[in-house]
């Protein structure tokens, strides 16, 4: 399949998968248990990262947890768009939502990237999507190290 010059979205590459097997898998970094398995649909994976602002949200949240207000300021899109993107990315398991308590006692959500890697492979008549996500034990280890603990 060839995408024309006007095809700027990742989703355009999914237009057809003629007579090919489509497979998906999810690999967790760190310890993986029964509760950490996902079965991503290739089309929904592509749709969730199709927009530049969704990819930018993932990149920003990989540095530090951020609120929707912080995403709005950094990404430069409307608050409604930020909410829509964070809902989509959280639903896919690419973002993790946490409840934070502000100094004044108000509660708000912050988001941290869970996604580590998405790999698309086309080989031997098969289209494969592999998704690697970080697990809580990895996040705890990173937090512990940032506080000066040893691994």
mmCIF file of C-alpha atoms in Angstrom:
data_model
loop_
_atom_site.group_PDB
_atom_site.id
_atom_site.type_symbol
_atom_site.label_atom_id
_atom_site.label_comp_id
_atom_site.label_asym_id
_atom_site.label_seq_id
_atom_site.Cartn_x
_atom_site.Cartn_y
_atom_site.Cartn_z
ATOM 1 C CA UNK A 1 0.000 0.000 0.000
ATOM 2 C CA UNK A 2 1.267 3.460 -0.813
ATOM 3 C CA UNK A 3 0.246 6.561 1.073
ATOM 4 C CA UNK A 4 -0.043 9.693 -1.036
ATOM 5 C CA UNK A 5 1.656 12.952 -0.144
ATOM 6 C CA UNK A 6 -1.588 14.253 1.353
ATOM 7 C CA UNK A 7 -1.817 11.316 3.793
ATOM 8 C CA UNK A 8 -0.349 12.877 6.922
ATOM 9 C CA UNK A 9 -1.963 10.701 9.568
ATOM 10 C CA UNK A 10 -0.626 7.462 10.935
ATOM 11 C CA UNK A 11 -4.142 6.052 10.539
ATOM 12 C CA UNK A 12 -3.829 6.330 6.761
ATOM 13 C CA UNK A 13 -1.380 3.431 6.856
ATOM 14 C CA UNK A 14 -4.113 1.230 8.309
ATOM 15 C CA UNK A 15 -6.524 1.757 5.424
ATOM 16 C CA UNK A 16 -6.111 -1.825 4.199
ATOM 17 C CA UNK A 17 -4.512 -5.018 5.419
ATOM 18 C CA UNK A 18 -5.485 -7.205 2.479
ATOM 19 C CA UNK A 19 -5.233 -10.931 3.242
ATOM 20 C CA UNK A 20 -2.739 -10.325 6.034
ATOM 21 C CA UNK A 21 -2.822 -11.614 9.556
ATOM 22 C CA UNK A 22 -2.993 -8.853 12.148
ATOM 23 C CA UNK A 23 -1.514 -9.732 15.512
ATOM 24 C CA UNK A 24 -0.978 -7.738 18.666
ATOM 25 C CA UNK A 25 0.903 -8.290 21.836
ATOM 26 C CA UNK A 26 1.752 -6.333 24.933
ATOM 27 C CA UNK A 27 4.985 -6.678 26.804
ATOM 28 C CA UNK A 28 5.420 -5.122 30.214
ATOM 29 C CA UNK A 29 8.773 -3.901 31.347
ATOM 30 C CA UNK A 30 9.599 -5.261 34.759
ATOM 31 C CA UNK A 31 7.438 -7.881 36.432
ATOM 32 C CA UNK A 32 4.355 -8.848 34.442
ATOM 33 C CA UNK A 33 1.403 -10.557 36.068
ATOM 34 C CA UNK A 34 -2.098 -11.569 35.001
ATOM 35 C CA UNK A 35 -3.472 -8.122 35.798
ATOM 36 C CA UNK A 36 -1.013 -6.295 33.553
ATOM 37 C CA UNK A 37 -1.983 -7.972 30.270
ATOM 38 C CA UNK A 38 -3.722 -5.947 27.580
ATOM 39 C CA UNK A 39 -4.946 -7.020 24.178
ATOM 40 C CA UNK A 40 -4.687 -3.871 22.054
ATOM 41 C CA UNK A 41 -6.593 -3.510 18.830
ATOM 42 C CA UNK A 42 -4.137 -2.276 16.154
ATOM 43 C CA UNK A 43 -6.620 0.265 14.784
ATOM 44 C CA UNK A 44 -7.331 1.771 18.211
ATOM 45 C CA UNK A 45 -3.588 1.917 19.032
ATOM 46 C CA UNK A 46 -2.945 3.877 15.844
ATOM 47 C CA UNK A 47 -5.963 6.136 16.357
ATOM 48 C CA UNK A 48 -4.877 6.977 19.904
ATOM 49 C CA UNK A 49 -1.458 8.257 18.748
ATOM 50 C CA UNK A 50 -2.619 9.656 15.402
ATOM 51 C CA UNK A 51 -2.691 13.308 16.487
ATOM 52 C CA UNK A 52 0.368 15.422 17.181
ATOM 53 C CA UNK A 53 -1.127 16.711 20.441
ATOM 54 C CA UNK A 54 -1.653 13.144 21.755
ATOM 55 C CA UNK A 55 1.989 12.328 21.010
ATOM 56 C CA UNK A 56 3.093 15.576 22.645
ATOM 57 C CA UNK A 57 1.041 14.779 25.772
ATOM 58 C CA UNK A 58 2.718 11.360 25.976
ATOM 59 C CA UNK A 59 6.159 12.918 25.583
ATOM 60 C CA UNK A 60 5.540 15.621 28.197
ATOM 61 C CA UNK A 61 4.091 13.142 30.701
ATOM 62 C CA UNK A 62 7.157 10.927 30.275
ATOM 63 C CA UNK A 63 9.274 13.624 31.964
ATOM 64 C CA UNK A 64 7.010 14.225 34.960
ATOM 65 C CA UNK A 65 3.347 13.856 35.932
ATOM 66 C CA UNK A 66 1.283 16.755 34.579
ATOM 67 C CA UNK A 67 -2.253 18.095 35.016
ATOM 68 C CA UNK A 68 -4.661 18.891 32.181
ATOM 69 C CA UNK A 69 -4.075 22.612 32.810
ATOM 70 C CA UNK A 70 -0.329 22.086 32.353
ATOM 71 C CA UNK A 71 -0.933 20.100 29.139
ATOM 72 C CA UNK A 72 -3.207 22.878 27.845
ATOM 73 C CA UNK A 73 -0.478 25.481 28.425
ATOM 74 C CA UNK A 74 2.351 23.354 26.996
ATOM 75 C CA UNK A 75 0.584 21.796 24.004
ATOM 76 C CA UNK A 76 -1.453 24.861 23.054
ATOM 77 C CA UNK A 77 -4.793 23.143 22.431
ATOM 78 C CA UNK A 78 -8.143 23.624 24.120
ATOM 79 C CA UNK A 79 -8.900 22.118 27.506
ATOM 80 C CA UNK A 80 -11.640 20.014 25.857
ATOM 81 C CA UNK A 81 -9.060 18.544 23.459
ATOM 82 C CA UNK A 82 -6.676 17.798 26.340
ATOM 83 C CA UNK A 83 -9.451 16.001 28.241
ATOM 84 C CA UNK A 84 -10.378 14.012 25.127
ATOM 85 C CA UNK A 85 -6.754 13.007 24.473
ATOM 86 C CA UNK A 86 -6.024 12.088 28.102
ATOM 87 C CA UNK A 87 -9.217 9.986 28.214
ATOM 88 C CA UNK A 88 -8.203 8.149 25.014
ATOM 89 C CA UNK A 89 -4.617 7.604 26.150
ATOM 90 C CA UNK A 90 -5.683 6.510 29.643
ATOM 91 C CA UNK A 91 -8.220 4.116 28.100
ATOM 92 C CA UNK A 92 -5.461 2.530 26.012
ATOM 93 C CA UNK A 93 -3.253 2.178 29.089
ATOM 94 C CA UNK A 94 -0.685 4.643 27.687
ATOM 95 C CA UNK A 95 -1.232 7.195 30.477
ATOM 96 C CA UNK A 96 -1.789 6.582 34.160
ATOM 97 C CA UNK A 97 -4.094 8.955 36.037
ATOM 98 C CA UNK A 98 -3.400 9.849 39.665
ATOM 99 C CA UNK A 99 -5.289 12.021 42.110
ATOM 100 C CA UNK A 100 -3.184 14.800 43.591
ATOM 101 C CA UNK A 101 -4.033 17.079 46.509
ATOM 102 C CA UNK A 102 -3.128 20.752 46.125
ATOM 103 C CA UNK A 103 -1.829 22.861 49.019
ATOM 104 C CA UNK A 104 -5.298 24.392 49.416
ATOM 105 C CA UNK A 105 -6.876 20.919 49.740
ATOM 106 C CA UNK A 106 -8.387 20.790 46.235
ATOM 107 C CA UNK A 107 -8.044 17.537 44.305
ATOM 108 C CA UNK A 108 -6.970 17.254 40.689
ATOM 109 C CA UNK A 109 -5.716 14.558 38.330
ATOM 110 C CA UNK A 110 -2.185 14.286 37.060
ATOM 111 C CA UNK A 111 -1.016 12.000 34.291
ATOM 112 C CA UNK A 112 2.189 10.042 33.797
ATOM 113 C CA UNK A 113 3.171 8.093 30.693
ATOM 114 C CA UNK A 114 2.915 4.317 31.047
ATOM 115 C CA UNK A 115 3.792 3.687 27.407
ATOM 116 C CA UNK A 116 7.370 2.702 26.705
ATOM 117 C CA UNK A 117 7.323 1.553 23.097
ATOM 118 C CA UNK A 118 4.987 0.697 20.206
ATOM 119 C CA UNK A 119 6.496 -1.425 17.452
ATOM 120 C CA UNK A 120 4.835 -2.097 14.101
ATOM 121 C CA UNK A 121 6.204 -5.088 12.200
ATOM 122 C CA UNK A 122 5.194 -6.247 8.736
ATOM 123 C CA UNK A 123 6.715 -9.620 7.943
ATOM 124 C CA UNK A 124 5.751 -12.960 6.400
ATOM 125 C CA UNK A 125 2.187 -11.905 5.596
ATOM 126 C CA UNK A 126 1.580 -10.637 9.114
ATOM 127 C CA UNK A 127 1.091 -7.148 10.508
ATOM 128 C CA UNK A 128 2.054 -7.090 14.168
ATOM 129 C CA UNK A 129 1.657 -4.409 16.835
ATOM 130 C CA UNK A 130 3.732 -4.838 19.982
ATOM 131 C CA UNK A 131 3.098 -2.487 22.893
ATOM 132 C CA UNK A 132 5.475 -2.223 25.830
ATOM 133 C CA UNK A 133 4.217 -0.450 28.933
ATOM 134 C CA UNK A 134 5.938 0.419 32.184
ATOM 135 C CA UNK A 135 4.583 -1.296 35.246
ATOM 136 C CA UNK A 136 4.075 0.127 38.732
ATOM 137 C CA UNK A 137 7.150 -1.637 40.084
ATOM 138 C CA UNK A 138 9.282 0.246 37.515
ATOM 139 C CA UNK A 139 7.716 3.570 38.519
ATOM 140 C CA UNK A 140 8.332 2.818 42.184
ATOM 141 C CA UNK A 141 11.951 1.963 41.451
ATOM 142 C CA UNK A 142 12.405 5.259 39.561
ATOM 143 C CA UNK A 143 10.788 7.203 42.414
ATOM 144 C CA UNK A 144 12.947 5.399 44.983
ATOM 145 C CA UNK A 145 16.115 6.183 43.020
ATOM 146 C CA UNK A 146 15.080 9.844 42.641
ATOM 147 C CA UNK A 147 14.774 10.030 46.436
ATOM 148 C CA UNK A 148 18.310 8.708 46.838
ATOM 149 C CA UNK A 149 17.515 5.043 47.443
ATOM 150 C CA UNK A 150 19.693 2.339 45.943
ATOM 151 C CA UNK A 151 18.344 -0.257 43.510
#
